[in-house]
CSV table of C-alpha atoms in Angstrom, one decimal:
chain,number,residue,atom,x,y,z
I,1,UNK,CA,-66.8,-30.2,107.9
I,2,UNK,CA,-66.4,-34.0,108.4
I,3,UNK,CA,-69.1,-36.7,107.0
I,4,UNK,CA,-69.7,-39.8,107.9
I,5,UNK,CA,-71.1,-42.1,105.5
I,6,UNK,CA,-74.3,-44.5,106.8
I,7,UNK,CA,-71.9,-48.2,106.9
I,8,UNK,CA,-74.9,-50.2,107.1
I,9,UNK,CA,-76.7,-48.8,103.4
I,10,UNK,CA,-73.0,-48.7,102.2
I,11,UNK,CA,-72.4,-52.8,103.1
I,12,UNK,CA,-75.9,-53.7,101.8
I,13,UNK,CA,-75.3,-52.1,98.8
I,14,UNK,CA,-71.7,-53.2,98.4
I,15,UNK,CA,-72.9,-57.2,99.0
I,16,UNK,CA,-75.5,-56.5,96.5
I,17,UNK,CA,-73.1,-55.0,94.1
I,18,UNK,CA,-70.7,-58.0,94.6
I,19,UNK,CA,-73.3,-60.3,93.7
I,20,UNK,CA,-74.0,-58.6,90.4
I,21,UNK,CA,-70.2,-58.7,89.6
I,22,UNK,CA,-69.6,-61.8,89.7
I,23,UNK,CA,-73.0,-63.2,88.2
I,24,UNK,CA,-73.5,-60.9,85.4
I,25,UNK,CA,-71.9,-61.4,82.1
I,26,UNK,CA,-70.4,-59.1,80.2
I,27,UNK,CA,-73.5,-58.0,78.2
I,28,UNK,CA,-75.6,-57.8,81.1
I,29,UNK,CA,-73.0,-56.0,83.1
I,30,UNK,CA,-73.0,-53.1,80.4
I,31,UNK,CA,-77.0,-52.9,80.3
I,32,UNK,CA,-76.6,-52.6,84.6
I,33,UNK,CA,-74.5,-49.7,84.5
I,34,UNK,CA,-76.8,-48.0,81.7
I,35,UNK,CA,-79.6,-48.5,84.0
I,36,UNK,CA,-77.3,-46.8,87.1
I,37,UNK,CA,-76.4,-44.1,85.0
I,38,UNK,CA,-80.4,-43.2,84.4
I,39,UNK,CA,-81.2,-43.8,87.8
I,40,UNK,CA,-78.3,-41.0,88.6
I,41,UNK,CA,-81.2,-39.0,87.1
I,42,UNK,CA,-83.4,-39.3,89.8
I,43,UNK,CA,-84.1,-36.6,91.8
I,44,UNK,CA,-85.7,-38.0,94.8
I,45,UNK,CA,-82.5,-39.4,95.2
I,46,UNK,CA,-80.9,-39.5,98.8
I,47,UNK,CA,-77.3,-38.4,99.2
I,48,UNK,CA,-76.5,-41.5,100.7
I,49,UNK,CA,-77.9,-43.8,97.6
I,50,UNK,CA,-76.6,-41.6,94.7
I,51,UNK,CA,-73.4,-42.1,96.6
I,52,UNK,CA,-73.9,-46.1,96.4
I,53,UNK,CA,-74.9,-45.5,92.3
I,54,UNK,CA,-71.9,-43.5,91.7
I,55,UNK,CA,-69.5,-45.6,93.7
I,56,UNK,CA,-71.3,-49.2,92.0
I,57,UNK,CA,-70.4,-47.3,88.6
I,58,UNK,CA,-66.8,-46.1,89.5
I,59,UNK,CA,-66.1,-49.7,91.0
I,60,UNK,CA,-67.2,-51.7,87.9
I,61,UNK,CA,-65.5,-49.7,85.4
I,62,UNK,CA,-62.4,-50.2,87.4
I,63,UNK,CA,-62.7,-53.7,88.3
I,64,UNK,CA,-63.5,-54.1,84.0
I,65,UNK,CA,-60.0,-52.3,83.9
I,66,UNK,CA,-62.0,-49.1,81.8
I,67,UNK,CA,-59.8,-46.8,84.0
I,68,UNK,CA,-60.1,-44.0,81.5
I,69,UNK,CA,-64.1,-44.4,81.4
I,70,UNK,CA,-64.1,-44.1,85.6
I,71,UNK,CA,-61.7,-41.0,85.6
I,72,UNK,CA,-63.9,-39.3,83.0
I,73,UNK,CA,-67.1,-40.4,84.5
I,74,UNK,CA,-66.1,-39.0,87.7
I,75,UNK,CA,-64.5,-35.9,86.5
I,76,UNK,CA,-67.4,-35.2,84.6
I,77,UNK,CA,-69.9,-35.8,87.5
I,78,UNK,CA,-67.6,-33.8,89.9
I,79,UNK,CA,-67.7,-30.9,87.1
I,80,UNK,CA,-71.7,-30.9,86.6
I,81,UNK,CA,-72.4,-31.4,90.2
I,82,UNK,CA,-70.3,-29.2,92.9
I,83,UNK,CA,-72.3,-28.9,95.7
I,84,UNK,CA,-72.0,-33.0,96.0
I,85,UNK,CA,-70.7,-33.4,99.3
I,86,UNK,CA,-68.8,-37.0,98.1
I,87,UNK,CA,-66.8,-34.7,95.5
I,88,UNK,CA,-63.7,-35.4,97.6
I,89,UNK,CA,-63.9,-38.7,97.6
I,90,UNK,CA,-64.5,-39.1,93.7
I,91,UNK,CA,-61.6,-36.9,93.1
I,92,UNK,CA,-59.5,-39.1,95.6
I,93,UNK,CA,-60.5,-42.3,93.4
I,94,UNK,CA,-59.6,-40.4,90.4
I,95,UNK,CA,-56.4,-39.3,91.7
I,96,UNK,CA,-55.6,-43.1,93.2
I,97,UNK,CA,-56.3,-43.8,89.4
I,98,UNK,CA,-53.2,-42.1,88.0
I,99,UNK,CA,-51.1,-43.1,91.1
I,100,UNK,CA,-51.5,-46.5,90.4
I,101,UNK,CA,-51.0,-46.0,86.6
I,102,UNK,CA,-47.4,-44.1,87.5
I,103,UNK,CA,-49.2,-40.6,86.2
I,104,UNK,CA,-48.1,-39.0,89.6
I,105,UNK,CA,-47.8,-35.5,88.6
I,106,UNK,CA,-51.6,-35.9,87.8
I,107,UNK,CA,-52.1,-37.2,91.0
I,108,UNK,CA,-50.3,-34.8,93.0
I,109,UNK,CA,-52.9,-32.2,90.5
I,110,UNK,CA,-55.4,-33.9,92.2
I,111,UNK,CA,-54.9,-34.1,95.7
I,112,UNK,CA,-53.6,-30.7,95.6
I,113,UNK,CA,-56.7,-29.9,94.1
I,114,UNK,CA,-59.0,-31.7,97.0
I,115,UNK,CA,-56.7,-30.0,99.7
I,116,UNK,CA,-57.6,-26.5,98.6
I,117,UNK,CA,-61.3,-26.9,97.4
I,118,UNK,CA,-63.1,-29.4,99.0
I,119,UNK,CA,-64.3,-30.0,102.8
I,120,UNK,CA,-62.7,-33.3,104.5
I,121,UNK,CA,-64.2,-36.5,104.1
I,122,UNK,CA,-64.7,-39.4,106.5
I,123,UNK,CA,-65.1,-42.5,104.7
I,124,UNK,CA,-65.1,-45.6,106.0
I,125,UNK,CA,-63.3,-43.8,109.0
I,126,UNK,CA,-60.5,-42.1,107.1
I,127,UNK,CA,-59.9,-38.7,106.3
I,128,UNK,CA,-59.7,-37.5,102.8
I,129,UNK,CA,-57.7,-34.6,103.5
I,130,UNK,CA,-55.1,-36.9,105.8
I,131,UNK,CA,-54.7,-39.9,102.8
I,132,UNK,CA,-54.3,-37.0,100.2
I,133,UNK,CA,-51.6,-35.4,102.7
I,134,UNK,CA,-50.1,-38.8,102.9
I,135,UNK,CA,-49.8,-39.6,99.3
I,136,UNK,CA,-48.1,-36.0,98.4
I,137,UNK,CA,-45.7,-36.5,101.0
I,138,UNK,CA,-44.7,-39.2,99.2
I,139,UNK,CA,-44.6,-38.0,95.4
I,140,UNK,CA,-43.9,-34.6,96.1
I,141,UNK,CA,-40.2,-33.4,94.5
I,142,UNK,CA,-40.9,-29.5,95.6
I,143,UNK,CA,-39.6,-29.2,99.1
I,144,UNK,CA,-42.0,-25.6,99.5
I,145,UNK,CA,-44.5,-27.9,98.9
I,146,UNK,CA,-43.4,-30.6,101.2
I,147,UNK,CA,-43.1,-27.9,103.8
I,148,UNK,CA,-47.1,-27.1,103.5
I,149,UNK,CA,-48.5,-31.0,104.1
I,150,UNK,CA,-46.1,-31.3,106.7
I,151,UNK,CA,-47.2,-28.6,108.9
I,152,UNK,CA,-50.8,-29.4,107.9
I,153,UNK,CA,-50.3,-33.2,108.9
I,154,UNK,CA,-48.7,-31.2,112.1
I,155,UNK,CA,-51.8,-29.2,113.0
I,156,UNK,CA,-54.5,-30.6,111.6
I,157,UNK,CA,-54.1,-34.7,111.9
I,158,UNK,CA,-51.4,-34.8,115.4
I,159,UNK,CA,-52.6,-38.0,116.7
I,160,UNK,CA,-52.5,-39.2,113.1
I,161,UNK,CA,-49.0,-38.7,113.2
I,162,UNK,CA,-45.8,-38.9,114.8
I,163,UNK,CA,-45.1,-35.4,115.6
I,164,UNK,CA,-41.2,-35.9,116.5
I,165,UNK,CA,-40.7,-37.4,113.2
I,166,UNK,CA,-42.7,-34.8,111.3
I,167,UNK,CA,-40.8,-31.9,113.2
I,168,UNK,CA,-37.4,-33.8,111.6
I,169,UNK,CA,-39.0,-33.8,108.2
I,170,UNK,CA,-39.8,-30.6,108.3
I,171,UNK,CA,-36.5,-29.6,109.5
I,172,UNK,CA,-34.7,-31.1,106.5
I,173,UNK,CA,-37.6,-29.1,104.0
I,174,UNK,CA,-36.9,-25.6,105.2
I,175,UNK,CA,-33.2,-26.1,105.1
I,176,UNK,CA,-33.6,-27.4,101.3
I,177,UNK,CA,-35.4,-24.3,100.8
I,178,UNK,CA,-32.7,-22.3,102.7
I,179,UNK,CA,-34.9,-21.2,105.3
I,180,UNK,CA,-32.2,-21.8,108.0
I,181,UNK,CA,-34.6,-20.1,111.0
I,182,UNK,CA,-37.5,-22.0,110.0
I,183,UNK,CA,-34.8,-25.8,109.9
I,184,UNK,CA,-33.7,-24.3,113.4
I,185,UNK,CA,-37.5,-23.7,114.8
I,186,UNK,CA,-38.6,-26.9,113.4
I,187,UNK,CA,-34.9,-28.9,114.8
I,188,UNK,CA,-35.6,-27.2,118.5
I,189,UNK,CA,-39.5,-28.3,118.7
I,190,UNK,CA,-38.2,-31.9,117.3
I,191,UNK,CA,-35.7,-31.8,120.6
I,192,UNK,CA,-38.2,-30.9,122.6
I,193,UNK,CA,-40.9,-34.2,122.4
I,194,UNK,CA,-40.0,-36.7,125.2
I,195,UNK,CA,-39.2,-39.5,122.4
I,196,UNK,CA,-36.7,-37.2,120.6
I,197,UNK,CA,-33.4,-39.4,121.6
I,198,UNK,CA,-35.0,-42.4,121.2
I,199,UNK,CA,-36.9,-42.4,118.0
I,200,UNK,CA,-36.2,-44.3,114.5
I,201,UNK,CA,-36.9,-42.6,111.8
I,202,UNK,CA,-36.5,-44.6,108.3
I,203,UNK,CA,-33.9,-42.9,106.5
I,204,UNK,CA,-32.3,-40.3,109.4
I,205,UNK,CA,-30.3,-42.3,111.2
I,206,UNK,CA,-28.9,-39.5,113.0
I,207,UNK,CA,-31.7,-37.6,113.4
I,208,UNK,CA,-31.6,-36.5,117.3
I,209,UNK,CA,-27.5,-35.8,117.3
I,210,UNK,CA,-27.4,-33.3,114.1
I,211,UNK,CA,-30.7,-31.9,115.7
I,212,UNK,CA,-28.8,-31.1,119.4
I,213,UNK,CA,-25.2,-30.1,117.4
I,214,UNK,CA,-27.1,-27.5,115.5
I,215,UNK,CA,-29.7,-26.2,118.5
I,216,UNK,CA,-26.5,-25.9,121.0
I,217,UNK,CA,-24.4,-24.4,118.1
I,218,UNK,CA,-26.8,-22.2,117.7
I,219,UNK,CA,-27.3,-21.1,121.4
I,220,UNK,CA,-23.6,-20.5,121.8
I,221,UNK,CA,-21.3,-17.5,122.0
I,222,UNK,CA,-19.4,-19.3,118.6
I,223,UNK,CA,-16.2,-17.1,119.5
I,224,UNK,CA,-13.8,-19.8,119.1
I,225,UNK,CA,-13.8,-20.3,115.1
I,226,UNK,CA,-11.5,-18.3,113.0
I,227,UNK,CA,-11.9,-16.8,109.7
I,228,UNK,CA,-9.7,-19.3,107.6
I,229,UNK,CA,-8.2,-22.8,108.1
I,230,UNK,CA,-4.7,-21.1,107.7
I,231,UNK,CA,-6.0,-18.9,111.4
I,232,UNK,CA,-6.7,-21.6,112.7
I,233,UNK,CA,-3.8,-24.0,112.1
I,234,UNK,CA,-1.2,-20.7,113.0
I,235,UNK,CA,-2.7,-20.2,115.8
I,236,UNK,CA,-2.9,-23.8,117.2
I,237,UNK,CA,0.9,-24.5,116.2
I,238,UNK,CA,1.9,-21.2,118.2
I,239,UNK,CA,0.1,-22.5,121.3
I,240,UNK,CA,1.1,-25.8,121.1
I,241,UNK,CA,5.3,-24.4,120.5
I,242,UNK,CA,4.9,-22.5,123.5
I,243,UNK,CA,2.9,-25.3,125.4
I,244,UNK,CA,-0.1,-22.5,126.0
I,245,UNK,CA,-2.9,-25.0,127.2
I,246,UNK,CA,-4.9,-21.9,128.2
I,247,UNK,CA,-5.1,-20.5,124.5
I,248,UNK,CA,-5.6,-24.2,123.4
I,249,UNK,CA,-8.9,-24.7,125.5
I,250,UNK,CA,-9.9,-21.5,124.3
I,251,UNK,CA,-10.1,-22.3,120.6
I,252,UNK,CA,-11.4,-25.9,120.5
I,253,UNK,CA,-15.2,-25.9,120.0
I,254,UNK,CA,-17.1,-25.3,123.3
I,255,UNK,CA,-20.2,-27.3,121.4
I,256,UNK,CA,-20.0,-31.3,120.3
I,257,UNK,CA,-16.0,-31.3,120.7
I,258,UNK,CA,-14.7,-34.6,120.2
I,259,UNK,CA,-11.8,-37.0,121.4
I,260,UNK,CA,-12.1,-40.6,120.2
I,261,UNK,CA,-10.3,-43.3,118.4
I,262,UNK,CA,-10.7,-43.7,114.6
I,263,UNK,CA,-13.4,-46.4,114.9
I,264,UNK,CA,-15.5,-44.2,117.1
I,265,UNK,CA,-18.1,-41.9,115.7
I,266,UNK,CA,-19.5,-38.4,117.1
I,267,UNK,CA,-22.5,-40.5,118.3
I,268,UNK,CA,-21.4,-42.3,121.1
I,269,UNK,CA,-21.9,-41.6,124.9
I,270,UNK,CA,-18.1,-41.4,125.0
I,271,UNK,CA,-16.7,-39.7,122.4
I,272,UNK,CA,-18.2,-36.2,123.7
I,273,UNK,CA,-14.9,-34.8,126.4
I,274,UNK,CA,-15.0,-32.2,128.2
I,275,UNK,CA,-11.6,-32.1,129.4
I,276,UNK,CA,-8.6,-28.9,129.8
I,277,UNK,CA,-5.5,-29.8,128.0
I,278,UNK,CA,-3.0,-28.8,130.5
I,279,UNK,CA,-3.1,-32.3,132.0
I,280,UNK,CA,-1.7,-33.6,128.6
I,281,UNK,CA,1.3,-31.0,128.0
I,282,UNK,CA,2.8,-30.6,131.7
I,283,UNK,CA,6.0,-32.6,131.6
I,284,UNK,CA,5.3,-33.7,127.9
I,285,UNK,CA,7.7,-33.7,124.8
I,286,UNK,CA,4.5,-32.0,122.2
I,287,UNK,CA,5.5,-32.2,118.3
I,288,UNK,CA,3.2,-31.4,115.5
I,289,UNK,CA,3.6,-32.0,111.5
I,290,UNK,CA,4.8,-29.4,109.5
I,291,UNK,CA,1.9,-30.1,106.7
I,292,UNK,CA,-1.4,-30.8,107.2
I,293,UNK,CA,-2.7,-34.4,106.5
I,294,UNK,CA,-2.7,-35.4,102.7
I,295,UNK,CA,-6.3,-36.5,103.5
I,296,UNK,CA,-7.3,-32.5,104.1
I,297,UNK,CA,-10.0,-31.2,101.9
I,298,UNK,CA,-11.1,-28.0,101.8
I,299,UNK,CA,-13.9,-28.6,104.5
I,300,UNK,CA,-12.0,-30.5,106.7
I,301,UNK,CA,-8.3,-30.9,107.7
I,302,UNK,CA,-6.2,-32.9,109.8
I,303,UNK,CA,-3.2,-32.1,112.2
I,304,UNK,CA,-1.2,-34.7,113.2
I,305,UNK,CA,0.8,-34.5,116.6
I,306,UNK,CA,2.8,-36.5,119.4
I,307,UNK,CA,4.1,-36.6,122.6
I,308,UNK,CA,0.6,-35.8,124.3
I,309,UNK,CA,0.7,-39.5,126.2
I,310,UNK,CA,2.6,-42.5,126.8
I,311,UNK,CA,-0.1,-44.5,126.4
I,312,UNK,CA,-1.3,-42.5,123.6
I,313,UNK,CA,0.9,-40.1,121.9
I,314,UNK,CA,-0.1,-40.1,118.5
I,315,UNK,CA,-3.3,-37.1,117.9
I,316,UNK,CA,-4.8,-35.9,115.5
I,317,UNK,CA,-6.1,-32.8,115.4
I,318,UNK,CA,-9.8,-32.3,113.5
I,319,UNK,CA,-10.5,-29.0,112.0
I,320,UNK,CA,-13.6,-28.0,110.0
I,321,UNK,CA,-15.3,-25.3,107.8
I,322,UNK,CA,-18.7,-24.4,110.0
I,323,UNK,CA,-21.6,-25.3,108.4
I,324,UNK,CA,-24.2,-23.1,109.6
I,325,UNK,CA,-26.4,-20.9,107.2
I,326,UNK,CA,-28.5,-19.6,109.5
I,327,UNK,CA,-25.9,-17.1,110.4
I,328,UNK,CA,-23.9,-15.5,107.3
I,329,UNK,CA,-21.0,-14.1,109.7
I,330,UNK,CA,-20.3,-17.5,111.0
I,331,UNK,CA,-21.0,-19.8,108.2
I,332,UNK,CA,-18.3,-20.8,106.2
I,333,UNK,CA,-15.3,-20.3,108.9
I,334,UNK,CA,-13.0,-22.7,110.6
I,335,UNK,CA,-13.2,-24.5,114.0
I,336,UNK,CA,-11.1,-26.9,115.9
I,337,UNK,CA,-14.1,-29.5,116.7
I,338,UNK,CA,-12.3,-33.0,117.7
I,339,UNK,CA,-9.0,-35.1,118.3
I,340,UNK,CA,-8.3,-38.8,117.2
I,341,UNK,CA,-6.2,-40.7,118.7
I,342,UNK,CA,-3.4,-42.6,117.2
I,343,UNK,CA,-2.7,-43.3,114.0
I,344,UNK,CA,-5.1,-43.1,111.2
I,345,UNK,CA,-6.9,-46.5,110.1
C-alpha cells in the first residue's frame, strides 16, 4: 500500500519550522524540541501532524549535526511504535544517515530492512521502496543480492527505469553468480527492447554486441569447434596443404566470424564476412607458419599465412578457447572465429 502525505500541512509546517531554525538560539532550540517530544505524547494526535513533530525533531537534530541523537531517536520511535505507517520513511532517514557518514554496510542493513518489512511509501512523490532499491544497487558488493533489486526495479518500478539497461545489469549478475541460463534469459530479453542497439550504458560499452555473440552462439548447432587448439591448428594446416576450401568453410565459426585489418574491431558494420574461401585459394600460392604466433596465449592463438591475395597476402588466422559456461560440453574448446589481414601492428 502506497501513501501520500497531505503537501499543503507538510509545507505550512516546514515554513513554520524554518522560521524557528533560524530564529531560535541555541537554548531555546533545545527547550522547542523538549516541548515536540511531549507533544509526541498526545494522543489525539493526527497521523499527519505526529508526522510533522517527528520529522521537525529528526530535521533539527540533523541540521545541529546530533546525527547519533536522530538515528537513535528514530530507531527508538520506529521500535516502540510499529504500526506507524511513516516507519519507512524514518528508517530511510536513518539509513541516508550512515550513507552519508560512509557506514554503508549499515545502510545497506537498513534498506534491506525497509524492503522486506515495511509497505512502500510515497513522500513528496517518491517511492520508498524504489530510492532504497536505488541506493543498494549502488553499495551492494553481493552480486545474489544485486540480482534481487534488479529484478524488483524490473517488475515493480518499469517506468522508473530503463528496462534495456536493467536486463544488461542483470545479465552481468547472474553470470557473476554462474547462473549461465538465467545471464542468457536476461541477455535475450535485453535484445529484444527496440533501443537495444542503440543504447549507452555507463560502463558497458559493448553491451548490445557481447549480448547478440552470446544469444546467436547459443542458438547455433556449435559443430565447428574442436576439442583442443592443437585440433584445430592440424586440421586447418591439412586443409589449407591440400587447398580444401570446403573443409575450411566448414570449421571457421558460423556465429560473429571475423575478417578485418588490425585496427578494426569485432564491432564494426564491416568487420562481420560472410564469404567461402574458395575464391581466395583457386590459382593461389597458400603458405602458413610452421609455429604459431609468439603472441599465442593459452586462450587465443594466431596463425600466420600468405599467398591468399595480391592485394593482400599476408592473414592471420584467429583462433580461440570458447567461452561459454552455459554449456559444459562446449565450454572451454577451440574455434577458428576471425582472420586479420596483413601484418600485425
Amino acid at each position: 500500500m502506497k501513501i501520500k502525505l497531505k503537501s499543503f500541512v507538510i509545507l505550512c509546517f516546514f515554513l513554520t519550522a524554518a522560521f524557528l531554525c533560524f530564529s531560535c538560539t541555541p537554548p531555546e532550540k533545545d527547550e522547542t524540541l523538549a516541548q515536540l517530544r511531549l507533544l509526541l505524547n498526545d494522543e489525539k494526535l493526527t497521523p499527519q501532524t505526529r508526522y510533522a513533530v517527528i520529522n521537525r525533531i529528526a530535521n533539527s537534530l540533523y541540521t545541529s549535526k546530533k546525527t547519533g541523537g536522530m538515528v537513535l531517536f528514530l530507531t527508538d520511535w520506529v521500535e516502540k511504535n510499529p504500526d506507524d505507517i511513516y516507519n519507512a520513511y524514518w528508517l530511510l532517514m536513518v539509513a541516508s544517515s550512515y550513507l552519508e557518514s560512509g557506514a554503508e554496510p549499515v545502510a545497506e542493513y537498513y534498506f534491506n530492512r525497509i524492503l522486506k518489512n515495511y509497505p512502500d511509501l510515497l513522500v513528496q512523490g517518491k517511492s520508498v521502496h524504489f530510492l532504497c532499491l536505488q541506493h543498494l544497487i549502488q553499495i551492494s558488493s553481493s552480486s545474489a543480492n544485486k540480482i534481487s533489486y534488479f529484478n524488483q526495479l524490473i517488475n515493480r518500478f518499469p517506468s522508473l527505469v530503463s528496462i534495456t539497461e536493467m536486463y544488461v545489469r542483470l545479465a552481468m549478475e547472474y553470470e557473476k553468480e554462474g547462473e549461465y541460463k538465467e545471464a542468457l534469459k536476461s541477455y535475450s530479453l535485453f535484445l529484444k527492447q527496440p533501443d537495444s542497439s542503440t543504447i549507452q550504458i555507463p560502463g558497458i560499452p559493448d553491451a548490445y554486441s557481447n549480448a547478440r555473440k552470446m544469444v546467436d552462439f547459443s542458438n547455433s548447432t556449435k559443430d565447428w569447434t574442436f576439442e583442443s587448439l592443437n585440433a584445430l591448428e592440424t586440421a586447418v594446416k591439412r586443409a589449407i596443404r591440400q587447398y580444401d576450401w570446403r573443409s575450411l568453410d566448414k570449421y571457421r565459426s558460423k556465429v560473429n566470424f571475423f575478417a578485418m585489418s588490425w585496427k578494426s574491431s569485432e564491432t564494426d558494420a564491416n568487420a562481420l564476412e560472410n564469404f567461402s574461401m574458395r575464391g581466395f585459394m583457386v590459382g593461389q600460392r597458400i603458405r602458413y607458419n610452421e609455429k604459431l604466433d609468439e603472441s599465442s596465449n593459452p586462450n587465443e592463438a594466431y596463425l600466420r599465412t600468405t599467398g591468399w591475395s595480391p592485394y593482400m597476402p599476408v592473414w592471420y588466422l584467429y583462433f580461440r578457447k570458447v567461452n561459454f559456461p552455459v554449456d559444459p560440453e562446449i565450454h572451454g574448446r577451440w574455434e577458428w572465429a576471425g582472420i586479420y589481414y596483413g601484418e600485425k601492428l
